XYZ file of C-alpha atoms in Angstrom:
335
model
C -0.059 0.090 0.036
C 2.693 2.392 0.771
C 4.538 1.794 -2.431
C 1.267 2.211 -4.407
C 0.772 5.487 -2.493
C 4.111 6.492 -3.467
C 3.692 5.826 -7.173
C 0.411 7.590 -7.028
C 1.769 10.978 -5.699
C 4.584 10.563 -8.359
C 2.027 10.358 -11.112
C 0.058 13.154 -9.670
C 3.042 15.278 -9.838
C 3.187 15.045 -13.742
C -0.017 16.905 -14.409
C 0.751 19.489 -11.663
C 4.110 20.410 -13.211
C 2.776 20.446 -16.651
C -0.066 22.725 -15.678
C 2.432 25.025 -13.774
C 4.709 24.842 -16.844
C 1.937 26.394 -19.374
C 0.596 29.005 -16.581
C 4.274 30.333 -16.010
C 5.266 30.409 -19.587
C 2.034 32.011 -20.401
C 2.729 34.834 -17.840
C 6.261 35.296 -19.019
C 5.250 35.746 -22.528
C 2.270 38.202 -21.609
C 4.968 40.332 -19.256
C 6.088 43.583 -20.716
C 9.687 43.646 -21.242
C 12.405 42.112 -23.866
C 15.237 40.523 -22.558
C 17.313 41.527 -25.706
C 16.429 45.357 -24.991
C 17.327 44.865 -21.315
C 20.676 43.165 -22.177
C 21.943 45.693 -24.544
C 20.525 48.560 -22.188
C 22.003 51.789 -23.725
C 24.628 50.223 -26.044
C 24.239 51.221 -29.786
C 23.321 48.145 -31.877
C 22.334 47.253 -35.282
C 19.012 45.589 -36.001
C 21.418 42.630 -37.162
C 23.081 42.439 -34.080
C 19.749 42.405 -32.158
C 18.425 39.705 -34.314
C 21.286 37.547 -34.097
C 21.425 38.031 -30.067
C 17.719 37.160 -30.322
C 18.399 34.057 -32.519
C 20.928 32.913 -30.164
C 18.745 33.135 -27.018
C 16.009 31.178 -29.142
C 13.479 34.191 -28.815
C 13.130 34.208 -32.673
C 10.978 30.843 -32.534
C 7.335 30.919 -32.131
C 5.866 30.795 -28.519
C 4.540 27.402 -28.788
C 7.766 25.984 -30.092
C 9.955 27.692 -27.479
C 7.541 25.950 -24.901
C 7.650 22.394 -26.352
C 11.546 22.958 -26.842
C 12.011 23.879 -23.156
C 9.534 21.077 -21.857
C 11.378 18.231 -24.073
C 14.786 19.652 -23.054
C 13.509 19.781 -19.337
C 12.297 15.950 -19.501
C 16.216 14.937 -19.867
C 17.342 17.331 -17.071
C 18.116 20.326 -19.526
C 17.031 23.498 -18.405
C 18.899 25.825 -20.748
C 21.489 28.440 -20.323
C 20.807 31.564 -18.536
C 20.665 34.546 -20.891
C 22.819 36.873 -18.936
C 25.166 34.493 -17.092
C 25.894 32.279 -20.025
C 26.016 29.227 -18.002
C 23.542 26.223 -17.379
C 20.520 27.290 -15.381
C 20.862 24.135 -13.486
C 24.517 24.936 -12.285
C 23.326 28.554 -11.111
C 20.459 27.068 -8.962
C 22.545 24.282 -7.549
C 24.904 27.100 -6.464
C 22.315 29.057 -4.748
C 20.154 26.371 -3.415
C 22.140 25.424 -0.300
C 22.021 29.084 1.130
C 18.124 28.923 0.841
C 17.972 25.615 2.230
C 20.142 26.514 5.162
C 18.174 29.897 5.873
C 14.884 27.755 5.519
C 16.042 25.152 8.098
C 17.028 27.533 10.628
C 13.927 29.758 10.072
C 11.702 26.384 10.743
C 13.889 25.518 13.743
C 12.907 29.034 15.198
C 9.261 28.899 14.162
C 8.629 25.202 15.563
C 10.834 25.893 18.683
C 8.764 28.874 19.530
C 5.283 27.917 18.259
C 4.644 24.254 19.806
C 5.805 25.075 23.388
C 3.976 28.545 23.452
C 0.746 26.992 21.790
C 0.529 24.029 24.289
C 1.218 26.473 27.252
C -1.525 28.925 25.878
C -4.122 26.077 25.327
C -3.363 24.654 28.802
C -3.499 28.103 30.482
C -6.653 29.061 28.335
C -8.038 32.338 29.615
C -5.030 33.389 31.990
C -2.587 36.275 31.165
C -0.203 34.007 29.551
C -2.824 32.912 27.142
C -3.813 36.639 26.136
C -0.130 37.534 25.908
C 0.616 34.686 23.847
C -2.635 35.374 21.413
C -1.617 38.940 21.211
C 1.960 38.294 20.354
C 0.908 35.788 17.663
C -1.558 38.139 16.115
C 1.256 40.598 16.010
C 3.728 38.227 14.452
C 1.057 37.337 11.469
C 0.400 40.824 10.787
C 4.285 41.952 10.253
C 5.363 42.448 6.738
C 8.419 40.595 6.050
C 10.294 43.486 4.364
C 9.173 45.992 7.270
C 10.262 43.458 9.961
C 13.651 42.622 8.291
C 14.486 46.551 7.805
C 13.658 46.921 11.436
C 15.999 44.343 12.586
C 18.730 45.662 10.456
C 18.073 49.300 11.554
C 18.199 47.948 15.530
C 20.772 44.863 15.626
C 23.212 46.158 12.652
C 23.040 50.002 12.316
C 22.020 51.006 15.878
C 23.815 48.619 18.023
C 26.384 47.045 15.689
C 25.708 43.522 17.049
C 24.977 41.370 14.070
C 25.961 42.002 10.249
C 23.855 43.545 7.585
C 24.261 41.131 4.692
C 25.963 38.121 3.167
C 26.279 34.549 4.432
C 29.964 34.932 6.002
C 32.555 37.395 6.130
C 35.206 37.778 3.344
C 38.099 37.114 5.519
C 36.881 33.229 6.451
C 37.445 30.522 3.878
C 35.494 27.283 4.514
C 36.079 24.055 2.854
C 32.839 22.931 0.851
C 31.468 19.763 1.918
C 27.665 20.021 2.356
C 27.712 23.711 1.345
C 25.754 24.522 4.325
C 28.057 26.956 6.171
C 27.108 26.007 9.631
C 27.761 22.314 9.022
C 30.927 22.800 7.080
C 32.477 25.045 9.673
C 31.835 22.490 12.335
C 33.138 19.772 10.190
C 36.426 22.236 9.684
C 36.679 22.573 13.310
C 36.402 26.363 12.851
C 34.709 28.010 15.659
C 35.444 31.388 14.747
C 33.866 30.982 11.131
C 30.857 29.041 12.693
C 29.952 32.127 14.955
C 30.578 34.394 11.904
C 28.250 32.266 9.732
C 25.713 32.143 12.487
C 25.785 35.885 13.108
C 25.058 36.487 9.584
C 22.120 33.898 9.520
C 20.322 35.338 12.459
C 18.748 38.266 11.234
C 17.086 36.948 8.065
C 16.141 33.588 9.945
C 14.294 35.403 12.574
C 12.605 37.638 9.903
C 11.290 34.459 8.469
C 10.997 32.157 11.232
C 8.878 34.436 13.751
C 5.953 35.211 11.696
C 5.672 31.731 10.784
C 5.801 30.636 14.184
C 2.878 32.945 15.083
C 0.902 30.982 12.727
C 1.909 27.701 13.945
C 1.343 28.756 17.580
C -2.278 29.710 16.838
C -2.834 26.303 14.942
C -1.166 24.452 17.745
C -3.273 26.322 20.631
C -6.417 25.783 18.654
C -5.799 22.085 18.197
C -4.750 21.413 21.677
C -7.856 22.854 23.028
C -10.064 20.600 20.726
C -7.911 17.569 22.006
C -8.062 18.505 25.670
C -11.833 18.250 25.479
C -11.992 14.716 24.205
C -12.965 11.921 26.003
C -9.930 9.925 26.144
C -7.867 12.793 27.975
C -10.411 12.722 30.625
C -10.225 8.626 30.734
C -6.391 9.022 30.799
C -6.707 11.426 33.875
C -9.261 8.982 35.526
C -6.695 6.194 35.459
C -4.218 8.266 37.337
C -1.658 9.047 34.444
C 0.487 12.053 35.215
C -0.444 15.392 33.905
C 2.904 15.822 31.726
C 2.433 12.259 30.460
C -1.341 12.977 29.339
C -0.217 16.122 27.593
C 2.738 14.975 25.663
C 1.795 11.385 24.996
C -2.036 11.630 24.280
C -2.711 15.104 23.869
C 0.156 16.765 21.829
C 0.819 13.795 19.735
C -2.734 14.238 18.238
C -2.774 18.017 18.257
C 0.275 18.141 16.188
C -1.365 16.672 12.897
C -2.929 20.012 11.989
C 0.407 21.761 12.824
C 2.471 19.370 10.608
C 0.029 20.105 7.698
C 0.514 23.933 8.181
C 4.377 23.514 8.787
C 4.706 21.604 5.551
C 2.937 24.229 3.557
C 4.781 27.188 5.271
C 8.138 25.386 4.436
C 7.223 25.367 0.857
C 6.144 29.057 1.445
C 9.729 29.808 2.945
C 11.493 28.344 -0.207
C 9.497 30.178 -2.531
C 8.388 33.289 -0.965
C 11.669 34.449 0.916
C 12.586 36.504 -2.199
C 12.180 39.816 -0.368
C 14.020 38.780 2.839
C 16.958 37.473 0.688
C 17.191 40.788 -1.444
C 17.021 42.711 1.773
C 19.510 40.942 3.429
C 21.680 40.428 0.471
C 21.486 36.762 1.162
C 22.964 34.990 -1.903
C 20.037 32.430 -2.164
C 17.789 30.926 -4.995
C 15.103 33.537 -3.922
C 17.396 36.414 -4.852
C 18.466 34.686 -8.187
C 14.821 34.572 -9.024
C 14.149 38.272 -8.290
C 17.125 39.282 -10.347
C 15.749 36.910 -13.323
C 12.476 38.510 -13.086
C 13.718 42.008 -13.537
C 15.968 41.104 -16.316
C 13.487 38.835 -17.896
C 15.750 35.899 -17.626
C 13.117 33.303 -18.583
C 15.101 29.908 -18.326
C 15.828 30.725 -14.385
C 12.296 31.909 -13.757
C 10.741 28.413 -15.375
C 13.150 26.247 -13.639
C 12.933 27.846 -10.268
C 9.104 27.522 -10.398
C 9.184 23.997 -11.271
C 11.538 23.280 -8.466
C 9.098 25.065 -5.951
C 6.061 23.010 -7.261
C 8.167 19.741 -6.644
C 9.101 20.859 -3.429
C 5.306 21.718 -2.276
C 4.250 18.168 -3.559
C 7.166 16.387 -1.704
C 6.530 18.549 1.467
C 2.909 17.334 1.298
C 3.783 13.874 0.909
C 6.424 14.144 3.866
C 3.667 15.468 6.115
C 1.354 12.549 5.279
C 3.989 10.338 6.362
C 4.600 12.226 9.760
C 0.644 11.589 10.273
C 1.125 7.941 10.506
C 4.087 8.274 12.756
C 2.067 10.606 15.186
C -1.125 8.361 14.955
C -0.773 4.883 13.720
C -4.484 4.998 12.905
C -4.076 7.168 10.178
C -3.349 5.497 6.920
C -1.983 6.808 3.796
């Protein structure tokens, strides 16, 4: 049954990716702006030179032919070359992806590490001052625009207090051997405590900017789910059996209450990978989101198309991973 479900999920991915490819390609085609004109800028060029550049970029072909060429090449792992970098798109994405993954993982740790404990405490202490403070804090966190919150953190911790760096992944005077391409792990593997602390300092502000608003959402979901679970009969039965309060909360209540939280966390993780473009741009973080922003402004079609497909695959895989976690939290749930 598990193998069959896995095969079904993989087959479901095909029409999703095809539909997304068509929509993205259509939107790119309808978007004003010519990559050739953007590339040439204010340079003086002849119509023949422009035509040669357009032909070299494949923009002289009809729209449908360009789409089917991209699709057929993508099936064999060839996503084309970047218009401006003159390098394979897959190489550019693989260079930027580790930075985005590292930022997403740390932001997720911050979000879950704050959301689950606060959500449980707010549910257990329902109606008390702690519950009210947690609820107000979650509303405040959800309402924070990422670009404003990021700029506020920069002004406080980087400009005013000079505690943390403004941009980048690590200082220019640090060289770390690349093993996993995740700087925090690579610095530990290299035994470089100074490099680790510097990389961590660069990571804190963007990770907090992404993690706290997400943690606010997860906290509200966890609180609501815990309140529903605590009213169930099996919780009262466990208490009547004389089980300890902490055992009831963790083993019986929390494991069932986390199922909605896992669902939202999976969706939010996909949002972090695909929606952190503004945060990466504000903090000068050399990740995939910043690369996509640059590609959008320069009409670098191959990068945009490939990145969107990657985001779609990530969403589907994360939802499948969430389903697997369901079965671990509650064995009665079947895929």
